[in-house]
Backbone as CSV, one residue per row, in Angstrom:
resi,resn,N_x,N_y,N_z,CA_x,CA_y,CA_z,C_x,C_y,C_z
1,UNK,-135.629,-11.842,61.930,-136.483,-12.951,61.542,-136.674,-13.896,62.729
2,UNK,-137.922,-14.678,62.754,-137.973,-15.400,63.872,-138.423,-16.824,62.813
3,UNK,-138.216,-17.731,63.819,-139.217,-19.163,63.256,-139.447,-19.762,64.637
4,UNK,-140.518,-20.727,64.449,-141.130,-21.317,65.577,-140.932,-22.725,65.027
5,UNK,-141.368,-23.759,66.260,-140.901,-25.333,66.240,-141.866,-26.285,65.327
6,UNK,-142.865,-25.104,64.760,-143.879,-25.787,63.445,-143.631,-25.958,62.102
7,UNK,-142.395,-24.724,62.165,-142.111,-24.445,60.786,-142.357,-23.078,60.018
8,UNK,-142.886,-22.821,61.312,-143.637,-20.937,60.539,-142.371,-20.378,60.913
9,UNK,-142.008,-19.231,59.785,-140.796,-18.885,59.244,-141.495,-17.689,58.977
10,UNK,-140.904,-16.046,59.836,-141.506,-14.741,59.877,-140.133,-14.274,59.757
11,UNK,-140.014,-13.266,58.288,-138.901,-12.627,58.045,-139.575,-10.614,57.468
12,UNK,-138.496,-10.320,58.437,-138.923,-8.360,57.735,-138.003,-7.477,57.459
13,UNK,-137.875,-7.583,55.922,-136.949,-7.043,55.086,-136.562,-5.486,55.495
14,UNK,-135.549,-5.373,55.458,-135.140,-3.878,56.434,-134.003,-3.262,54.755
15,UNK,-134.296,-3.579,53.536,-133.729,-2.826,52.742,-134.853,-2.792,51.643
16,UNK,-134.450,-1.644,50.592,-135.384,-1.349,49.843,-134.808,-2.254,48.327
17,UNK,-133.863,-2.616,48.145,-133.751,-3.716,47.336,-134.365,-4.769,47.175
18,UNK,-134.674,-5.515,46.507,-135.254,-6.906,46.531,-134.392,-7.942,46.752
19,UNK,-135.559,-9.117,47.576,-135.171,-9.991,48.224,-135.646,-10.995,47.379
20,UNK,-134.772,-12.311,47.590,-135.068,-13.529,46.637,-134.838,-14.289,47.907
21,UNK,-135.756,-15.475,47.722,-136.255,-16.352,49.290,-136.024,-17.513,48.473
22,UNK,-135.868,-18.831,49.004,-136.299,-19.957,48.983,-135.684,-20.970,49.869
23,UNK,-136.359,-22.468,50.236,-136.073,-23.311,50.863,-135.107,-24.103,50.806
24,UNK,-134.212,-24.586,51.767,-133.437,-25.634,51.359,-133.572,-26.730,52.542
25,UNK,-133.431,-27.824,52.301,-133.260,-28.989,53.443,-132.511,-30.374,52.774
26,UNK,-131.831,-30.924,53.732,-130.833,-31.900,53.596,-131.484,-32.987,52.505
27,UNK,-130.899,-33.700,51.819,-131.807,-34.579,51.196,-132.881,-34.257,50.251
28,UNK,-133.268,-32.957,50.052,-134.422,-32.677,49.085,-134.460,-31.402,48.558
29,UNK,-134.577,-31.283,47.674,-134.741,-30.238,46.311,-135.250,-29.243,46.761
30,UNK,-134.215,-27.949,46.365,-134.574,-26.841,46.739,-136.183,-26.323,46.139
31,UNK,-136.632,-25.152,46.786,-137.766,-25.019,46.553,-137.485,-23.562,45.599
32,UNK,-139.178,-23.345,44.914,-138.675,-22.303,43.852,-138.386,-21.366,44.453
33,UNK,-137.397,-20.226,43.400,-137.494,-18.905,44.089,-138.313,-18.031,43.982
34,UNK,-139.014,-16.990,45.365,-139.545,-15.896,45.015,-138.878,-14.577,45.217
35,UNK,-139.583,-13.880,44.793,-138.769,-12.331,44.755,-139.948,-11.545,45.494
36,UNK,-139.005,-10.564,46.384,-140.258,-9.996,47.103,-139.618,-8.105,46.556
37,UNK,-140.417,-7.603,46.042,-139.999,-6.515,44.505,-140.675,-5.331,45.865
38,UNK,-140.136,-4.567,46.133,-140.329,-3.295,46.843,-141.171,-2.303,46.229
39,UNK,-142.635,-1.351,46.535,-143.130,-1.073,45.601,-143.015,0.962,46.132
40,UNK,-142.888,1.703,45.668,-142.967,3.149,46.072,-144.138,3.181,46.502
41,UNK,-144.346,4.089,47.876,-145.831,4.270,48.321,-146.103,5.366,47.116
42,UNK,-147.749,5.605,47.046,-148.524,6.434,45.873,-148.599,7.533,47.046
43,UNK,-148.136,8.445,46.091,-148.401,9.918,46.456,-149.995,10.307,46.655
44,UNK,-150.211,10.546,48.194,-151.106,11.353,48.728,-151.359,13.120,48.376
45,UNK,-152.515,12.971,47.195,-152.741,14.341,46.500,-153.525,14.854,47.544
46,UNK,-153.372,16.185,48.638,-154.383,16.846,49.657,-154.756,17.749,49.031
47,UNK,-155.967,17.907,49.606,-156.474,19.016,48.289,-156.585,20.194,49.364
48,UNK,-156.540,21.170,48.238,-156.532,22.460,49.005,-157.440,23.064,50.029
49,UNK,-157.219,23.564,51.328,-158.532,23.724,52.252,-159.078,24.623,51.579
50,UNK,-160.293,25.072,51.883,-161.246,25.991,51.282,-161.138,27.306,52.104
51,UNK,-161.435,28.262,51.441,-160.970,29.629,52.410,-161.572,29.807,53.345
52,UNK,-161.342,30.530,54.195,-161.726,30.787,55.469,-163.194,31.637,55.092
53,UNK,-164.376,31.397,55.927,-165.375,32.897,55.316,-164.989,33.457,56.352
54,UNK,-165.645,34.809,55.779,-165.077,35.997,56.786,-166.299,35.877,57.686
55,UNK,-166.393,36.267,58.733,-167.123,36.286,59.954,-168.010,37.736,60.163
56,UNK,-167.272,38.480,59.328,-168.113,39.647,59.682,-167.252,40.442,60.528
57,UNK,-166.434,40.131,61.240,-165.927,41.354,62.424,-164.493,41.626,62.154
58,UNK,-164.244,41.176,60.677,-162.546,41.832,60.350,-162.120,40.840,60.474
59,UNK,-162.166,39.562,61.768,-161.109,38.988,62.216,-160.656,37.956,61.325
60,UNK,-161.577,37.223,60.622,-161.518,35.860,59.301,-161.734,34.592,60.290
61,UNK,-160.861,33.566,59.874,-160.678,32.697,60.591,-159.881,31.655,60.030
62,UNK,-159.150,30.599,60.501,-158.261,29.509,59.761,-159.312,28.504,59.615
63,UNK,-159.247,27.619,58.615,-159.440,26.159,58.746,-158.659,25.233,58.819
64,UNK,-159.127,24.088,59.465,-158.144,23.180,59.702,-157.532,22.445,58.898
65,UNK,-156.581,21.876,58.643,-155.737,21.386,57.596,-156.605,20.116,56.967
66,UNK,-156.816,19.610,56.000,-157.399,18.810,54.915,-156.934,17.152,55.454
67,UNK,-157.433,16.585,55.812,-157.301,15.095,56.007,-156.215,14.551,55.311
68,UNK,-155.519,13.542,55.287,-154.150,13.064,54.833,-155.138,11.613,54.030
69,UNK,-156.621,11.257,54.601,-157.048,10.042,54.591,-158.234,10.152,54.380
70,UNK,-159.079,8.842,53.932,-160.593,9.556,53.440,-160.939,7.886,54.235
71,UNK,-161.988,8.073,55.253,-162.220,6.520,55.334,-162.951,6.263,54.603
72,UNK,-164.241,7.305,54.286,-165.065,6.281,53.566,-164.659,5.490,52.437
73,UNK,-163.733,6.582,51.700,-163.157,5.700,50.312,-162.395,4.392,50.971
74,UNK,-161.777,4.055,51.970,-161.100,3.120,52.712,-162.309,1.834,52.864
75,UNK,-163.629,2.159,52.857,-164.786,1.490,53.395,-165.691,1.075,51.757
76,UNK,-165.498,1.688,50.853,-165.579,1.526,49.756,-164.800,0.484,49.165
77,UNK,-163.284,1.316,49.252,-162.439,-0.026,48.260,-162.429,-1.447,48.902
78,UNK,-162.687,-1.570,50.416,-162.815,-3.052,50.947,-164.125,-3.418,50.326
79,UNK,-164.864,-3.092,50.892,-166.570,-3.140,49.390,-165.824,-4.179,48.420
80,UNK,-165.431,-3.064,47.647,-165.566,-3.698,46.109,-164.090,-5.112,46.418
81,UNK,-163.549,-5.219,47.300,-163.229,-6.524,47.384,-163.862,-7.706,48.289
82,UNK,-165.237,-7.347,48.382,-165.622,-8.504,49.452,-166.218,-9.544,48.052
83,UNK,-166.145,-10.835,48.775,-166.820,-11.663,47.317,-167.973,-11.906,47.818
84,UNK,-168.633,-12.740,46.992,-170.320,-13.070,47.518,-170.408,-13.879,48.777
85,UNK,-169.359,-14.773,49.382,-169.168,-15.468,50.289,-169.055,-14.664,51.497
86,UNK,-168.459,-13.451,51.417,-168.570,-11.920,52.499,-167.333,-11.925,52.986
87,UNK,-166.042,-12.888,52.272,-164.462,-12.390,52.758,-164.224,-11.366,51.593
88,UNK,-163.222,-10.796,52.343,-161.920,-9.857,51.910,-160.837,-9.715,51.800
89,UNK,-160.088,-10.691,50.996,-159.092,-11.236,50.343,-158.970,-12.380,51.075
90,UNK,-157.680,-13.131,50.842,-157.550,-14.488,51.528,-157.045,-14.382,52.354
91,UNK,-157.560,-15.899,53.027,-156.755,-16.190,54.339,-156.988,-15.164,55.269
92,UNK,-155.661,-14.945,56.455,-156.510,-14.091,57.886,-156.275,-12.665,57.230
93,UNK,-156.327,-11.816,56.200,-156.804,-10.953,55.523,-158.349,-10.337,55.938
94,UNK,-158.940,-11.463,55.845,-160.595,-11.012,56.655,-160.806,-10.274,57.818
95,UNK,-159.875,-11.078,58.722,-159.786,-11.118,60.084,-159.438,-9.748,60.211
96,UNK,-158.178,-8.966,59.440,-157.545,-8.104,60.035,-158.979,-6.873,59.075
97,UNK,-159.211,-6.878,58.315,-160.435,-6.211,57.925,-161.272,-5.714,58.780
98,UNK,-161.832,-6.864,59.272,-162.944,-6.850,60.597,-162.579,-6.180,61.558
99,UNK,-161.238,-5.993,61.926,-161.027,-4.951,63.299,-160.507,-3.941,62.193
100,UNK,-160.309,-3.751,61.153,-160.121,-2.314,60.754,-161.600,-1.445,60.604
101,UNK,-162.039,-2.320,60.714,-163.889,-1.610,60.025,-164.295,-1.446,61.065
102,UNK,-164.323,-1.729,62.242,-164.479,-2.016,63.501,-164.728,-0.700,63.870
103,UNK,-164.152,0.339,63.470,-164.324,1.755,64.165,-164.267,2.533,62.940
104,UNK,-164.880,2.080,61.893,-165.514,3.033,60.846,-166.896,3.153,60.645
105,UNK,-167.520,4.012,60.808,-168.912,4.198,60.733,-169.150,3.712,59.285
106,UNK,-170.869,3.468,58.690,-170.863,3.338,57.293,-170.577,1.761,56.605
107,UNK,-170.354,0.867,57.382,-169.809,-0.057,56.625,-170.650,-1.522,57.494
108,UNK,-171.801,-0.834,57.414,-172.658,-2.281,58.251,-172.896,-3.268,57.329
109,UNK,-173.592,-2.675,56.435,-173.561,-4.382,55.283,-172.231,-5.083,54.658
110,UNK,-170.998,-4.740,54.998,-169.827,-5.115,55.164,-169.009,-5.943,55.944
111,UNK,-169.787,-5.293,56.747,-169.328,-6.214,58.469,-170.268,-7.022,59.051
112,UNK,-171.694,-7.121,58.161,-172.604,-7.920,58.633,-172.077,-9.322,57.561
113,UNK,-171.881,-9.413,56.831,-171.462,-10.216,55.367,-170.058,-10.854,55.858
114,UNK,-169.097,-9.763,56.656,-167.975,-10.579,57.051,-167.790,-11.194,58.202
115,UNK,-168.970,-11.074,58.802,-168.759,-11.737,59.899,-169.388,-13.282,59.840
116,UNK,-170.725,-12.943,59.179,-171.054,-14.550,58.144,-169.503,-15.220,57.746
117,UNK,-169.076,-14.815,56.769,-168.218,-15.478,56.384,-167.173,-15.685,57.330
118,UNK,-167.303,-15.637,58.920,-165.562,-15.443,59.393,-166.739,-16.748,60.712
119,UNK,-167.903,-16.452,60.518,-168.396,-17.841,61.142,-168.497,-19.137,61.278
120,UNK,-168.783,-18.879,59.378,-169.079,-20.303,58.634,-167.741,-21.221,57.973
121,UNK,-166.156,-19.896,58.965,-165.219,-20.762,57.853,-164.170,-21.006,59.315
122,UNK,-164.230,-22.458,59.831,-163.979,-22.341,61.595,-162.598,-22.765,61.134
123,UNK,-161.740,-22.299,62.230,-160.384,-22.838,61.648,-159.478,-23.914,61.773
124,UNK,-158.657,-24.631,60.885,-158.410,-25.722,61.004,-156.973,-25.962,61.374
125,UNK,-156.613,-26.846,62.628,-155.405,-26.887,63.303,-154.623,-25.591,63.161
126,UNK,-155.120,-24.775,63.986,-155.074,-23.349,64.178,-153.994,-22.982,65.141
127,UNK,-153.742,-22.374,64.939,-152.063,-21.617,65.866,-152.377,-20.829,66.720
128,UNK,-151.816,-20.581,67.826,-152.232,-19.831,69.093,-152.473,-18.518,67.964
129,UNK,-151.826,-17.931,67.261,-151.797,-16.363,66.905,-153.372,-16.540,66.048
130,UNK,-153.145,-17.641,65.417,-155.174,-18.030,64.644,-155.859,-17.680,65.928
131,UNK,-155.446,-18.114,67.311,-157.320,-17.878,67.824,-157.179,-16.403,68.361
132,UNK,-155.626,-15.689,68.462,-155.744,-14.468,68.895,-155.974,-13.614,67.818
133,UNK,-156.109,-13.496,66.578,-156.529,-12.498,65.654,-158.293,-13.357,65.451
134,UNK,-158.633,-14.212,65.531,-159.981,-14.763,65.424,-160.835,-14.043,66.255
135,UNK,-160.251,-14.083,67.846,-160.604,-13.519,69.005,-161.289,-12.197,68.391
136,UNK,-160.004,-11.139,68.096,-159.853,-10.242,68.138,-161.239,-9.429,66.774
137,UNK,-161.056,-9.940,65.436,-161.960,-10.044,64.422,-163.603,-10.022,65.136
138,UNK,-163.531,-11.287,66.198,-164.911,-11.537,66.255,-165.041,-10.763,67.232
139,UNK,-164.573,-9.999,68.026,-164.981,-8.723,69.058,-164.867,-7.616,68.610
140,UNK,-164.461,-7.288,67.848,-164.505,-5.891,66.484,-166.079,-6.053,65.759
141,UNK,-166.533,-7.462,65.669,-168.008,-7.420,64.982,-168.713,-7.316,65.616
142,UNK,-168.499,-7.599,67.486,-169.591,-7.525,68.187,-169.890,-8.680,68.711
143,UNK,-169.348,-9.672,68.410,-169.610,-11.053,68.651,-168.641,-11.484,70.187
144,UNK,-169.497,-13.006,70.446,-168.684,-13.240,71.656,-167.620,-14.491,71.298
145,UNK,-166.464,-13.974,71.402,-165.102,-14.803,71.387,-165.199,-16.082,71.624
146,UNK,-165.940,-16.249,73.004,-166.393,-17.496,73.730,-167.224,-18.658,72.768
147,UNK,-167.791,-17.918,72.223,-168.579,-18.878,71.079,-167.433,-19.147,69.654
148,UNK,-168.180,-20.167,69.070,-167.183,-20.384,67.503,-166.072,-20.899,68.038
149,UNK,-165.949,-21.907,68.480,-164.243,-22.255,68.951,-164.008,-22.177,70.229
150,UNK,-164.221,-21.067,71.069,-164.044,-20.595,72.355,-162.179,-20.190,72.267
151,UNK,-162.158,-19.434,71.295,-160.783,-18.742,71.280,-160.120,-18.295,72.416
152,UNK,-160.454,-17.787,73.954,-160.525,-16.772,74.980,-159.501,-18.373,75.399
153,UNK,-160.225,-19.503,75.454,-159.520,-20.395,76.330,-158.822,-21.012,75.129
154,UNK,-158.522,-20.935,74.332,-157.572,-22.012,73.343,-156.354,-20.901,73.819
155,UNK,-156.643,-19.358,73.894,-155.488,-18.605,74.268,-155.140,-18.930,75.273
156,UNK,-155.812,-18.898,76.260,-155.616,-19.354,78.180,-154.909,-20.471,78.001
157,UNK,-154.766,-21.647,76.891,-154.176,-22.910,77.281,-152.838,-23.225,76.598
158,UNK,-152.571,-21.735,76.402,-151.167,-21.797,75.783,-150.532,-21.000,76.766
159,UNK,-151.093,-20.489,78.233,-149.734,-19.760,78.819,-149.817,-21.080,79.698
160,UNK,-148.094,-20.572,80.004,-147.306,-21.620,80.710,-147.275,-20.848,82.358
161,UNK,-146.861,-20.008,82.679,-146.921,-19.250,83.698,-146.858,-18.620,83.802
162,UNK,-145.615,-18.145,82.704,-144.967,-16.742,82.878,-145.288,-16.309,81.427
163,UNK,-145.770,-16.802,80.509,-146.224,-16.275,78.592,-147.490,-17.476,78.021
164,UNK,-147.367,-16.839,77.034,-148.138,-17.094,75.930,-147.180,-17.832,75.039
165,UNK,-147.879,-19.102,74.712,-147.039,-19.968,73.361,-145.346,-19.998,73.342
166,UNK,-144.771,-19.671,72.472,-143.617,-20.045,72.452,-142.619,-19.381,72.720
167,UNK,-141.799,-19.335,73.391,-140.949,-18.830,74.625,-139.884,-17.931,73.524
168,UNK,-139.623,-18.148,72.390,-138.946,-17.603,71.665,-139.506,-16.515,70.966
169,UNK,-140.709,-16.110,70.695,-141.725,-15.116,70.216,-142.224,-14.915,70.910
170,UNK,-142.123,-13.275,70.562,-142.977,-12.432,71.484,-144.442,-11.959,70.905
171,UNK,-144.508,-12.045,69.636,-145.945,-11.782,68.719,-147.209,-12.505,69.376
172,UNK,-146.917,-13.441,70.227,-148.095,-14.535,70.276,-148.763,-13.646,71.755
173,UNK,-147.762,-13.197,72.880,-148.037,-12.269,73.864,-148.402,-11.323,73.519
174,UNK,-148.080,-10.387,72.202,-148.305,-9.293,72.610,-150.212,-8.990,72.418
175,UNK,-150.384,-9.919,71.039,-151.846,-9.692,70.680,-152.561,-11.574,71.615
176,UNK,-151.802,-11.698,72.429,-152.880,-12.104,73.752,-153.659,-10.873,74.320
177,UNK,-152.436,-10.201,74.392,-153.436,-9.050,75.924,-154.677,-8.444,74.963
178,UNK,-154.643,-8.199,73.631,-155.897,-7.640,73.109,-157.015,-8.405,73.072
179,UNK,-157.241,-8.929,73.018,-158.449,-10.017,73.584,-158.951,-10.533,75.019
180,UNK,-157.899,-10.544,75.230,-157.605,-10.945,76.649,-158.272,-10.152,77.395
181,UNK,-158.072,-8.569,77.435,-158.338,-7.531,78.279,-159.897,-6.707,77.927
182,UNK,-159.900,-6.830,76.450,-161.074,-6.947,75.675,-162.590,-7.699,76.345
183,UNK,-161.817,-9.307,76.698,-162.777,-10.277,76.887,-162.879,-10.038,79.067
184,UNK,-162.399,-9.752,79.271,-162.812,-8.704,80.768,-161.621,-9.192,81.629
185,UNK,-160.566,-9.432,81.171,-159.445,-9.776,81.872,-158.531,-8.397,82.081
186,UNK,-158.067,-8.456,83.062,-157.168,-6.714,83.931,-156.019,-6.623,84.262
187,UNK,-155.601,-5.846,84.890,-154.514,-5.746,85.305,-153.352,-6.417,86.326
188,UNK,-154.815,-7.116,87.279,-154.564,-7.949,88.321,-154.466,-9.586,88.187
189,UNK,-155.102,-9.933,86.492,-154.685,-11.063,86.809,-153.365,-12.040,86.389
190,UNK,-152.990,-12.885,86.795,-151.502,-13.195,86.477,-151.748,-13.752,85.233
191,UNK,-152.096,-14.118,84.434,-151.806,-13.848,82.797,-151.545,-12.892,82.320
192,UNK,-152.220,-11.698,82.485,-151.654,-10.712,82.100,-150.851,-9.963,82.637
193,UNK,-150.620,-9.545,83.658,-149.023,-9.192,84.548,-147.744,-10.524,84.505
194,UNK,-148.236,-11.462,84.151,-146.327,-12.070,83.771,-146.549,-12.046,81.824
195,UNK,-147.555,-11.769,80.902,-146.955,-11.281,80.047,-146.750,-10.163,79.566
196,UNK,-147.254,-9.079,80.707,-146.426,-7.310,79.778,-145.134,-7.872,80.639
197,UNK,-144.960,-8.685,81.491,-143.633,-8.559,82.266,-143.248,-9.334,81.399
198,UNK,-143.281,-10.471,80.540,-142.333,-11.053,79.944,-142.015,-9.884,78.239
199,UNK,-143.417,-9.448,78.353,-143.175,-8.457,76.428,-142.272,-7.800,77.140
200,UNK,-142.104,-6.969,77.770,-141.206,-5.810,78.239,-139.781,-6.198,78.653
201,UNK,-139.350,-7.359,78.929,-137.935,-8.508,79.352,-137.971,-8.626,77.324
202,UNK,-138.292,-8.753,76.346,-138.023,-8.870,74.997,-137.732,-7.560,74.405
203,UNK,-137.918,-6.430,75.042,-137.455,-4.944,74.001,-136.012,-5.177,74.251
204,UNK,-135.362,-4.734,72.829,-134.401,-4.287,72.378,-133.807,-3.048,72.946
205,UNK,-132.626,-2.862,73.385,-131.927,-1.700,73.776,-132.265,-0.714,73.166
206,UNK,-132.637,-0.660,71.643,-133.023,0.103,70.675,-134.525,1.304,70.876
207,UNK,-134.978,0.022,71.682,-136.394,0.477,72.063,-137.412,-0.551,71.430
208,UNK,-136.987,-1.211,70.492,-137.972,-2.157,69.178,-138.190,-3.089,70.377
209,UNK,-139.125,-3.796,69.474,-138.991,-5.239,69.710,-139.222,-5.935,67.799
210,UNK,-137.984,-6.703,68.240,-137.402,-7.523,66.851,-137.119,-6.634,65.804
211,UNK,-136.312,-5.399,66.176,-136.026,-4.565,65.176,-137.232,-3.712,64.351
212,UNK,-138.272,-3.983,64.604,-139.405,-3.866,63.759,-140.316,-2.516,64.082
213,UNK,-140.721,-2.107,63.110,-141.630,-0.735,63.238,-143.079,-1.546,63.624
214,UNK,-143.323,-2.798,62.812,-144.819,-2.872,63.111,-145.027,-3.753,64.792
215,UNK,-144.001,-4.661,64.606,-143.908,-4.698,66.149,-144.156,-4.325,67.368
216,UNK,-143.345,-3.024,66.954,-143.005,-1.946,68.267,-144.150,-1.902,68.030
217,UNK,-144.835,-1.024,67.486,-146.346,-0.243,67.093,-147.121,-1.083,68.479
218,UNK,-147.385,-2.933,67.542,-148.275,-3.406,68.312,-147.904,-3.693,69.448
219,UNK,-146.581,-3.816,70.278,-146.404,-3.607,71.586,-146.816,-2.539,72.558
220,UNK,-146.576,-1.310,72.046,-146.925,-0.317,72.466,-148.428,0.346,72.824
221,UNK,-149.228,-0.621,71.573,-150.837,-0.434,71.785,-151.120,-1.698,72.947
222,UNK,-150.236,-2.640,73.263,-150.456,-3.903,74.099,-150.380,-3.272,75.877
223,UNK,-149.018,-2.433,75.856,-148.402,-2.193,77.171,-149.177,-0.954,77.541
224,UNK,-149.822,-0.344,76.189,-150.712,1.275,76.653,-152.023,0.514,77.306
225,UNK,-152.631,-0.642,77.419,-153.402,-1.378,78.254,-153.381,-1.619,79.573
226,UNK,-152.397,-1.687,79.912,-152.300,-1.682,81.561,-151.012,-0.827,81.802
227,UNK,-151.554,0.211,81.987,-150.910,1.708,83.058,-149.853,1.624,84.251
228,UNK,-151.239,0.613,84.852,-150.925,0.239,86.493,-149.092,-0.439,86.246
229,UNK,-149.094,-1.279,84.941,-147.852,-2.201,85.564,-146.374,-2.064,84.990
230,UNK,-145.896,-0.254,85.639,-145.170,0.376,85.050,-144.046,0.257,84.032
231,UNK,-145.131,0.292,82.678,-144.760,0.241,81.629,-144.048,1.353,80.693
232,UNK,-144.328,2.548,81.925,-144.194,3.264,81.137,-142.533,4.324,81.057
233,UNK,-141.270,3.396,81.320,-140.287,3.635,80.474,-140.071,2.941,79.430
234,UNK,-140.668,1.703,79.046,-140.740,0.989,78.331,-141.024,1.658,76.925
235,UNK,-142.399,2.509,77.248,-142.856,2.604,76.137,-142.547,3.906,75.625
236,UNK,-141.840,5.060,76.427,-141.038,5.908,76.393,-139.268,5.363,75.472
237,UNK,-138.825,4.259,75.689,-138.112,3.971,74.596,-138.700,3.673,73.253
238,UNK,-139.668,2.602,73.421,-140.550,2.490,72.146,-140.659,3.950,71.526
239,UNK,-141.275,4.811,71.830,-141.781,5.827,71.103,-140.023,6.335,70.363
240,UNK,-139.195,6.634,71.217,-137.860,7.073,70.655,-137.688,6.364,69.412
241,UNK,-137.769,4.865,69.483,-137.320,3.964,68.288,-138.156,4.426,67.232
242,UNK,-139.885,4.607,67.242,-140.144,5.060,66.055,-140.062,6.466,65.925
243,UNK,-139.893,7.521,66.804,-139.410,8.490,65.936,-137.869,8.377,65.052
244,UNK,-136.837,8.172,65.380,-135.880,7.682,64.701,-136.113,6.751,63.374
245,UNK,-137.271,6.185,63.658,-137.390,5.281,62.437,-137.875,6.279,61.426
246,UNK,-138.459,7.343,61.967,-139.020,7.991,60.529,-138.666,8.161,59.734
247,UNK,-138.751,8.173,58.252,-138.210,8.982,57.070,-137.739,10.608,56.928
């Protein structure tokens, strides 16, 4: 778990039991409890490949194994949750939408509707990680970062020399460089070479960073960005940690 000096409080449950949360502080009444209830993933039914036709010359042929995933239905069920306003669920829910649709064909009146809505709703006393998933949303639609806020520099004015935002989290660096590098920034410039050098000073012996599968993940898509700034035992432990993590 991490917390920062605002009060944002990021915890990731590492058992399949349920967890019961709540607040306490000196002087004032605890806050209610919630329960965070673990749910079984739904069984993925693949349907059977279809036979091979024969070719004519004896030999047959294989087909390739049946998709695990269907996007369009993926591009559908966000559909039927956009509201008339053109978000998709609450809060930065939208945001992360917009770069998922981002590289699905099929879903233009979707992403034309959410990007309306991710225009008209600007954000208010916003957190370095607000303008780096904002960033990120509005360059998945096509749009320029620079406009609406000018996210590119609200990010730029949170490194100190050597990082991004707060010296105790590494989340705020890692989805800098996606925008960052996105918005035409490289390998050479020192924002981004002192923070894969500072993400890469935060992995865990383990290989993680913060114990975490989704973490690692997004580190690993951060440090696979610049090649040049040999990252790559780094991410050679990373990969170890999530194979081990598998089921």
């Amino acid at each position: 778990e991490t917390s920062s000096a605002s009060g944002i409080y990021e915890l990731w449950a590492t058992t399949t039991d349920s967890v019961s949360l709540f607040a306490k502080k000196n002087g004032l009444m605890q806050s209610a409890v919630i329960t965070i209830a673990p749910q079984a993933a739904a069984a993925v039914e693949v349907p059977s490949p279809e036979p091979a036709e024969d070719g004519g010359g004896g030999g047959g042929g294989s087909s390739d194994p049946a998709p695990l995933y269907n996007a369009s239905a993926a591009v559908a069920y966000l559909a039927s949750k956009q509201s008339s306003q053109g978000d998709i669920g609450p809060g930065f829910y939208s945001d992360w939408a917009a770069i998922g649709l981002s590289s699905i064909d099929g879903s233009a009146d979707v992403k034309r509707n959410l990007l309306s809505y991710i225009l008209s709703s600007p954000l208010s006393a916003p957190s370095l990680t607000d303008h780096e998933r904002k960033a990120m949303a509005l360059l998945s639609l096509g749009k320029n970062p620079y406009e609406n806020g000018d996210h590119i520099q609200a990010i730029l004015s949170k490194f100190d020399g050597s990082q991004f935002g707060e010296e105790n989290l590494v989340n705020d660096d890692i989805f800098a460089i996606f925008p960052l590098i996105a918005s035409g920034y490289g390998e050479s410039d020192a924002e981004i070479t002192a923070s894969i050098s500072f993400i890469v000073s935060k992995q865990r012996e383990n290989g993680s960073w913060d114990g975490s599968v989704d973490m690692t993940s997004a580190a690993i898509q951060a440090l696979a960005l610049t090649p040049s700034l040999s990252t790559s035992e780094a991410l050679l432990k990373a990969r170890t940690f999530l194979v081990e993590a598998q089921g």
